[in-house]
Tab-separated table of C-alpha atoms in Angstrom:
chain	number	residue	atom	x	y	z
A	254	MET	CA	96.819	36.246	284.230
A	255	ASN	CA	98.231	36.160	280.685
A	256	ILE	CA	101.272	38.079	281.937
A	257	CYS	CA	101.736	35.497	284.682
A	258	LEU	CA	101.470	32.606	282.202
A	259	CYS	CA	104.004	34.195	279.856
A	260	SER	CA	106.380	34.864	282.733
A	261	THR	CA	106.072	31.253	283.881
A	262	TRP	CA	106.918	29.935	280.413
A	263	LEU	CA	109.929	32.245	280.085
A	264	VAL	CA	111.284	31.443	283.557
A	265	GLU	CA	110.892	27.679	283.224
A	266	ASN	CA	112.372	27.563	279.729
A	267	GLN	CA	115.110	30.172	280.291
A	268	TYR	CA	114.449	31.444	276.766
A	269	ASN	CA	117.793	33.130	275.986
A	270	LEU	CA	117.319	35.590	278.829
A	271	THR	CA	119.986	37.096	281.032
A	272	SER	CA	119.849	36.296	284.733
A	273	ARG	CA	118.781	39.865	285.431
A	274	ARG	CA	115.782	39.603	283.115
A	275	VAL	CA	114.785	36.237	284.601
A	276	LEU	CA	114.846	37.769	288.087
A	277	ALA	CA	112.574	40.567	286.876
A	278	LEU	CA	109.985	37.957	285.871
A	279	ILE	CA	110.044	36.091	289.193
A	280	PRO	CA	107.207	38.059	290.910
A	281	SER	CA	104.732	37.358	288.083
A	282	TYR	CA	105.899	33.751	287.963
A	283	ALA	CA	105.326	33.486	291.713
A	284	ILE	CA	101.732	34.662	291.460
A	285	TYR	CA	100.917	32.065	288.805
A	286	SER	CA	102.692	29.328	290.764
A	287	LEU	CA	100.326	29.998	293.667
A	288	ARG	CA	98.158	27.331	292.071
A	289	SER	CA	100.629	24.710	293.332
A	290	GLY	CA	100.776	26.105	296.859
A	291	ARG	CA	102.633	29.069	298.264
A	292	SER	CA	103.032	30.336	301.783
A	293	LEU	CA	101.447	33.749	302.110
A	294	LEU	CA	104.745	34.937	303.568
A	295	THR	CA	106.601	33.718	300.497
A	296	LEU	CA	104.062	35.353	298.216
A	297	LEU	CA	104.446	38.651	300.060
A	298	TYR	CA	108.207	38.443	299.678
A	299	LEU	CA	108.143	37.534	295.998
A	300	THR	CA	105.715	40.322	295.181
A	301	GLY	CA	107.420	42.821	297.472
A	302	GLN	CA	108.667	44.957	294.593
A	303	MET	CA	105.295	45.086	292.881
A	304	GLU	CA	103.467	48.340	293.427
A	305	ALA	CA	99.875	49.493	293.149
A	306	SER	CA	98.464	52.992	292.830
A	307	ASP	CA	96.495	52.180	295.977
A	308	PRO	CA	98.475	49.886	298.357
A	309	ARG	CA	95.207	48.374	299.558
A	310	ASP	CA	94.553	46.934	296.072
A	311	LYS	CA	97.642	44.752	296.308
A	312	ILE	CA	96.761	43.385	299.751
A	313	TYR	CA	93.181	42.550	298.775
A	314	ALA	CA	94.380	40.897	295.554
A	315	LEU	CA	96.918	38.724	297.382
A	316	LEU	CA	94.416	37.766	300.077
A	317	GLY	CA	91.874	36.857	297.411
A	318	LEU	CA	94.360	34.655	295.552
A	319	TYR	CA	95.583	33.051	298.731
A	320	SER	CA	92.102	32.385	300.106
A	321	MET	CA	91.195	30.456	296.942
A	322	TRP	CA	94.284	28.266	297.288
A	323	ALA	CA	93.737	27.812	301.054
A	324	ARG	CA	90.215	26.534	300.483
A	325	THR	CA	91.409	24.005	297.879
A	326	LYS	CA	93.910	22.699	300.458
A	327	GLY	CA	91.258	22.380	303.129
A	328	PHE	CA	92.458	25.317	305.258
A	329	TRP	CA	89.762	27.374	306.880
A	330	MET	CA	90.084	31.070	306.146
A	331	ALA	CA	87.513	33.764	306.683
A	332	PRO	CA	86.243	35.380	303.466
A	333	VAL	CA	88.056	38.566	302.532
A	334	VAL	CA	85.731	41.479	301.757
A	335	PRO	CA	87.498	44.624	300.486
A	336	ASN	CA	86.658	47.715	302.484
A	337	TYR	CA	88.159	50.905	301.113
A	338	LYS	CA	86.839	52.940	304.014
A	339	LYS	CA	89.740	51.483	305.981
A	340	THR	CA	93.136	53.160	306.035
A	341	VAL	CA	96.272	51.492	304.646
A	342	PRO	CA	97.528	50.587	308.158
A	343	GLU	CA	94.127	49.033	308.968
A	344	VAL	CA	94.194	46.927	305.785
A	345	TYR	CA	97.743	45.788	306.527
A	346	GLY	CA	96.549	44.951	310.030
A	347	ASP	CA	93.684	42.891	308.598
A	348	LEU	CA	96.235	40.857	306.638
A	349	VAL	CA	98.149	40.132	309.842
A	350	ARG	CA	94.938	39.052	311.584
A	351	CYS	CA	93.981	36.816	308.629
A	352	PHE	CA	97.438	35.252	308.689
A	353	LEU	CA	97.248	34.549	312.424
A	354	ALA	CA	93.734	33.119	312.167
A	355	VAL	CA	94.574	30.470	309.549
A	356	GLU	CA	94.853	26.951	310.936
A	357	ARG	CA	98.493	26.119	311.699
A	358	HIS	CA	100.041	23.519	309.364
A	359	VAL	CA	103.452	21.894	309.730
A	360	PHE	CA	104.490	22.636	306.135
A	361	TYR	CA	103.359	26.269	306.037
A	362	GLU	CA	103.904	29.259	308.297
A	363	GLU	CA	100.357	30.597	308.224
A	364	GLY	CA	98.959	30.654	311.736
A	365	SER	CA	102.376	31.423	313.266
A	366	LEU	CA	103.674	34.757	314.532
A	367	ARG	CA	106.256	34.945	311.738
A	368	ILE	CA	104.451	37.771	310.010
A	369	MET	CA	105.218	40.031	312.982
A	370	LEU	CA	108.988	39.688	312.568
A	371	LYS	CA	110.551	42.968	311.589
A	372	ASN	CA	113.086	43.850	308.926
A	373	GLU	CA	115.712	45.642	310.997
A	374	ILE	CA	117.573	46.983	307.963
A	375	SER	CA	114.403	48.536	306.566
A	376	ILE	CA	113.445	49.967	309.938
A	377	ASN	CA	116.747	51.722	310.397
A	378	THR	CA	117.326	52.920	306.841
A	379	LYS	CA	113.905	53.671	305.365
A	380	VAL	CA	111.178	53.640	307.976
A	381	LYS	CA	112.990	55.378	310.818
A	382	HIS	CA	112.597	58.823	309.260
A	383	ASP	CA	109.241	58.163	307.611
A	384	GLU	CA	106.556	60.514	308.931
A	385	ASP	CA	103.864	57.992	307.942
A	386	GLU	CA	105.351	55.411	310.302
A	387	CYS	CA	103.603	56.972	313.294
A	388	HIS	CA	100.264	55.898	311.804
A	389	PHE	CA	101.217	52.206	311.817
A	390	PRO	CA	100.715	50.085	314.952
A	391	SER	CA	103.973	48.470	316.067
A	392	TRP	CA	102.694	44.958	315.224
A	393	VAL	CA	101.808	45.851	311.628
A	394	PRO	CA	104.746	45.302	309.225
A	395	ARG	CA	105.393	47.807	306.460
A	396	LEU	CA	104.300	45.503	303.664
A	397	ASP	CA	105.074	48.184	301.109
A	398	ARG	CA	108.777	47.805	301.871
A	399	TRP	CA	109.030	44.309	303.243
A	400	SER	CA	111.507	41.476	302.676
A	401	VAL	CA	110.618	38.334	304.607
A	402	ARG	CA	114.029	36.776	304.022
A	403	MET	CA	115.648	39.671	305.829
A	404	ALA	CA	113.100	39.707	308.619
A	405	GLY	CA	114.816	39.065	311.923
A	406	PHE	CA	115.453	35.484	312.966
A	407	SER	CA	113.521	33.956	310.067
A	408	ARG	CA	113.936	30.249	309.347
A	409	ALA	CA	115.742	31.028	306.111
A	410	ARG	CA	118.570	32.623	308.095
A	411	ARG	CA	119.258	30.045	310.819
A	412	SER	CA	120.083	26.366	311.164
A	413	ALA	CA	118.278	25.585	314.410
A	414	ASP	CA	114.606	25.206	315.314
A	415	TRP	CA	113.559	27.110	318.407
A	416	THR	CA	110.554	26.392	320.617
A	417	PRO	CA	110.523	29.067	323.348
A	418	SER	CA	106.750	28.623	323.710
A	419	SER	CA	107.017	24.796	323.660
A	420	ASN	CA	104.735	24.699	320.598
A	421	VAL	CA	101.804	26.001	322.642
A	422	PRO	CA	99.370	27.426	320.047
A	423	ARG	CA	98.861	31.154	319.731
A	424	VAL	CA	96.026	32.701	321.734
A	425	ILE	CA	94.470	35.771	320.097
A	426	GLY	CA	92.041	38.064	321.873
A	427	ASP	CA	88.881	39.532	320.379
A	428	MET	CA	89.375	42.693	318.350
A	429	ILE	CA	88.116	45.672	320.335
A	430	ASP	CA	90.287	48.269	318.614
A	431	PRO	CA	91.616	47.771	315.043
A	432	ASN	CA	94.933	49.293	316.133
A	433	ILE	CA	95.488	46.835	318.976
A	434	LEU	CA	96.433	43.154	318.690
A	435	SER	CA	95.885	41.114	321.853
A	436	LEU	CA	98.066	38.036	322.352
A	437	LYS	CA	98.584	35.838	325.382
A	438	GLY	CA	102.018	34.971	326.753
A	439	LEU	CA	104.281	35.656	329.722
A	440	VAL	CA	107.033	38.028	330.791
A	441	VAL	CA	110.351	36.199	331.066
A	442	SER	CA	112.689	39.005	332.079
A	443	SER	CA	113.746	42.560	331.226
A	444	ILE	CA	116.825	44.183	329.695
A	445	GLU	CA	119.411	45.376	332.217
A	446	PHE	CA	122.540	45.939	330.099
A	447	LEU	CA	123.122	46.904	326.463
A	448	GLY	CA	126.417	46.132	324.752
A	449	GLN	CA	128.073	48.225	322.092
A	450	PHE	CA	126.427	47.891	318.700
A	451	ILE	CA	128.544	46.542	315.859
A	452	ASP	CA	128.568	49.040	313.006
A	453	TYR	CA	128.358	46.884	309.895
A	454	SER	CA	128.847	49.902	307.678
A	455	VAL	CA	132.497	49.977	308.772
A	456	ASP	CA	134.601	48.267	306.122
A	457	THR	CA	137.510	47.271	308.358
A	458	PRO	CA	136.923	44.466	310.886
A	459	ALA	CA	139.139	46.132	313.515
A	460	ALA	CA	136.279	48.278	314.848
A	461	ASN	CA	133.982	45.263	315.138
A	462	LYS	CA	136.679	43.274	316.935
A	463	ALA	CA	137.253	46.090	319.403
A	464	CYS	CA	133.511	46.425	319.964
A	465	LEU	CA	133.046	42.721	320.731
A	466	ARG	CA	136.169	42.639	322.884
A	467	GLN	CA	134.824	45.495	325.020
A	468	THR	CA	131.360	43.908	325.258
A	469	LEU	CA	132.896	40.589	326.348
A	470	THR	CA	134.942	42.399	329.007
A	471	ASP	CA	131.768	44.035	330.318
A	472	VAL	CA	129.871	40.733	330.262
A	473	LEU	CA	132.524	38.844	332.232
A	474	ARG	CA	132.065	41.338	335.069
A	475	ARG	CA	128.351	40.660	335.359
A	476	PRO	CA	126.647	37.930	337.447
A	477	LEU	CA	125.214	35.643	334.763
A	478	VAL	CA	123.680	32.161	334.904
A	479	TYR	CA	126.280	30.422	332.750
A	480	GLY	CA	128.934	29.637	335.369
A	481	GLY	CA	132.631	30.493	335.164
A	482	VAL	CA	134.640	32.487	332.650
A	483	ASP	CA	135.017	29.666	330.115
A	484	SER	CA	131.298	28.866	330.175
A	485	MET	CA	130.427	32.540	329.813
A	486	LYS	CA	132.748	32.915	326.806
A	487	LEU	CA	131.118	29.878	325.186
A	488	ALA	CA	127.644	31.302	325.831
A	489	PHE	CA	128.792	34.649	324.398
A	490	ALA	CA	130.042	32.992	321.188
A	491	ARG	CA	126.804	31.063	320.729
A	492	THR	CA	124.670	34.090	321.490
A	493	LEU	CA	126.365	36.197	318.821
A	494	THR	CA	125.897	33.410	316.240
A	495	ALA	CA	122.456	32.396	317.501
A	496	GLY	CA	121.018	29.456	315.593
A	497	LYS	CA	123.804	29.392	313.017
A	498	ALA	CA	126.310	26.578	312.523
A	499	LYS	CA	129.907	26.598	311.335
A	500	ASP	CA	129.283	23.206	309.738
A	501	GLU	CA	125.808	23.208	308.176
A	502	ALA	CA	125.950	19.484	307.370
A	503	ASN	CA	126.505	18.472	310.997
A	504	PHE	CA	124.843	21.524	312.613
A	505	GLU	CA	128.040	22.118	314.588
A	506	PRO	CA	127.724	25.296	316.675
A	507	PHE	CA	130.494	27.807	317.243
A	508	ASP	CA	132.666	27.638	320.356
A	509	THR	CA	135.107	29.761	322.338
A	510	ASP	CA	138.019	29.052	319.983
A	511	ASP	CA	136.051	30.546	317.088
A	512	LEU	CA	135.262	33.667	319.098
A	513	GLU	CA	138.875	34.153	320.164
A	514	ALA	CA	140.123	33.554	316.616
A	515	PHE	CA	138.041	36.530	315.534
A	516	ILE	CA	138.522	39.071	318.313
A	517	ASP	CA	142.090	38.263	319.412
A	518	GLY	CA	143.843	36.426	316.614
A	519	PRO	CA	145.292	37.551	313.279
A	520	GLU	CA	143.217	37.382	310.099
A	521	ASN	CA	142.464	33.691	309.474
A	522	ALA	CA	139.800	31.387	308.022
A	523	LYS	CA	138.300	30.473	311.406
A	524	GLY	CA	137.936	34.107	312.405
A	525	ARG	CA	136.444	35.076	309.035
A	526	LEU	CA	133.858	32.284	309.279
A	527	PHE	CA	132.827	33.477	312.735
A	528	ALA	CA	132.554	37.055	311.470
A	529	ASP	CA	130.431	35.947	308.513
A	530	LYS	CA	127.969	34.218	310.853
A	531	LEU	CA	127.453	37.145	313.204
A	532	TRP	CA	123.885	38.426	313.140
A	533	SER	CA	123.836	41.760	311.402
A	534	TRP	CA	121.629	44.614	312.607
A	535	MET	CA	121.269	43.113	316.080
A	536	GLY	CA	122.289	44.498	319.465
A	537	PHE	CA	123.648	42.563	322.466
A	538	PHE	CA	122.012	42.641	325.910
A	539	THR	CA	121.837	40.887	329.255
A	540	THR	CA	118.734	40.476	331.409
A	541	THR	CA	117.951	41.195	335.040
A	542	ASP	CA	118.094	37.478	335.852
A	543	GLY	CA	121.463	36.869	334.201
A	544	TYR	CA	120.840	35.729	330.622
A	545	MET	CA	122.511	37.121	327.512
A	546	GLY	CA	120.906	37.651	324.143
A	547	ILE	CA	120.777	39.602	320.908
A	548	GLY	CA	117.825	41.477	319.506
A	549	SER	CA	116.417	44.580	317.899
A	550	MET	CA	118.713	47.587	317.677
A	551	ASN	CA	115.784	49.691	318.879
A	552	MET	CA	115.579	48.059	322.312
A	553	HIS	CA	116.020	50.122	325.486
A	554	LEU	CA	116.985	49.364	329.058
A	555	GLY	CA	113.904	48.108	330.892
A	556	ASP	CA	112.215	46.639	327.815
A	557	LEU	CA	110.514	43.307	328.503
A	558	ILE	CA	111.571	39.914	327.140
A	559	VAL	CA	108.382	37.916	326.599
A	560	VAL	CA	107.106	34.624	325.275
A	561	LEU	CA	104.085	35.035	323.026
A	562	PHE	CA	102.288	31.715	322.709
A	563	GLY	CA	102.822	30.296	319.232
A	564	GLY	CA	106.065	32.220	318.708
A	565	GLU	CA	109.268	30.602	317.504
A	566	VAL	CA	111.374	33.457	318.889
A	567	LEU	CA	111.234	35.601	321.996
A	568	PHE	CA	109.842	39.103	321.634
A	569	ILE	CA	110.835	42.492	323.031
A	570	LEU	CA	107.896	44.590	324.219
A	571	ARG	CA	107.879	48.078	325.677
A	572	SER	CA	105.331	49.089	328.285
A	573	GLU	CA	103.060	51.915	327.094
A	574	GLY	CA	100.717	52.510	330.016
A	575	GLU	CA	98.188	49.678	330.010
A	576	ASN	CA	99.332	48.528	326.561
A	577	TYR	CA	102.606	47.555	324.914
A	578	SER	CA	104.490	48.299	321.725
A	579	LEU	CA	106.380	45.651	319.772
A	580	VAL	CA	110.068	46.572	319.588
A	581	GLY	CA	111.209	43.430	317.793
A	582	GLU	CA	112.310	39.879	318.348
A	583	CYS	CA	115.283	38.438	320.205
A	584	TYR	CA	117.354	35.363	320.955
A	585	VAL	CA	118.220	34.629	324.594
A	586	HIS	CA	120.810	31.919	325.174
A	587	GLY	CA	119.298	29.281	327.440
A	588	LEU	CA	115.660	30.275	326.917
A	589	MET	CA	114.934	29.097	323.367
A	590	ASP	CA	113.835	25.520	324.102
A	591	GLY	CA	110.830	25.966	326.360
A	592	GLU	CA	112.628	26.869	329.590
A	593	ALA	CA	110.287	29.817	330.197
A	594	MET	CA	107.277	27.533	329.798
A	595	ALA	CA	108.759	25.294	332.497
A	596	MET	CA	108.904	28.388	334.731
A	597	LEU	CA	105.226	28.950	333.952
A	598	ALA	CA	104.373	25.358	334.851
A	599	SER	CA	106.238	25.628	338.163
A	600	GLY	CA	104.508	28.866	339.101
A	601	GLU	CA	107.613	31.072	338.719
A	602	ARG	CA	105.923	33.013	335.918
A	603	GLN	CA	102.308	33.924	335.182
A	604	GLU	CA	100.593	34.095	331.820
A	605	GLN	CA	98.925	37.344	330.814
A	606	TRP	CA	97.405	39.277	327.934
A	607	PHE	CA	99.572	41.669	325.976
A	608	HIS	CA	97.580	44.385	324.237
A	609	ILE	CA	100.025	45.530	321.560
A	610	GLN	CA	99.434	48.914	319.954
C-alpha cells in the first residue's frame, strides 16, 4: 500500500517526471484510487501490465479489493474465498461469474456482459498460436493479456448506445460445470455471406479501398432488407462505421457520400475521416434473413447471431453439439435497438438457454 500511496502522490503532483515515467506509475495509482470507486473492468485494464508469479494471486487480490469497495457502496457481492486447487482458467472463470452476479448499476458496468467482450487484436496476434488457449473456455477472457479499451465494441470506442436486448436483465443458469456458462437469450439469424477482410497491416489505402469496393459489389447483388441500391449503400456505410460519428458533438452518422469519397474518390479529408472511423480487426457479413453486420474475424459461415439477455451488443455463437462456443461480438445494422426482442414478443423468435463452453 505504501507503493500505491507514493505513486498517487507522484502522479497527482507531477513531480518533475517525464510522461513515460508517469504512465509507469498509473497501475499502482489506480489500485489506490479504488477507494473512491472503480469499475472492476477499469481496474483490470489499468493493472493489465502487472504480473504475478502465480496469475491466480492477482485475480484474488483484485477481487478482494473490489469486494471491499462494493460493500461500502451497498452492492451485494458474494465473498471471495481463494482456492488454489482450481486451475488458472477456473479462477478467471470465477471472476467472470462474480462480475456477472453483481447487481447492475447505471454508473458501473458490473453485472453486464461487457467482461465477455474479446480483444480481437490479442486473439489474432498472441493467443491464436498459444497452446494454453485450448484450456480456456471460450467465454473466459485471457486476463493475463487483456486490454478492455481494445475489447470489441466497448463503450470507449463508440458514440452510440445500443440496446439489442431492450435492457432485459441477464439471466444466468446454475453452475453445473465450471467450464460452462449458461445464459438465456434467443437466436436472431445466422451468417450466410462473409466479405473480404480489410488487412490493416497494409500501409497503402489502395488495398483497403479495393477490398471494400468488391464487398459492396457483392452486397448489392444480394437480397437484403434495406431496400434499393441507395438505401443499401447507406446501410453499408453505417455498418462499417457502426456506432461511430463523423461529428462527435452532434452524433452525426456517416452517409453514402462519405463511403464513396473513400472508395471511389481521390485522397481527401472526407475519405480520410471515413477510413479513420472504420472498425479495425472486424469482418463484414450478411445474414440469412438479409441483414448486414461486422463482427469477429474468427466467424464462419453458419455461425449464429444471438441476443444474450443483458448484452449491449449482439454475439456470435458456434454450435458445438448440445453446447456453444463464443466466437465474439457483432454489430448488425437494423437489429441494435431491440428489434429482435420485438420478434420475440410477436412469437417470431423463441428464447432459449445457451450453454457456452
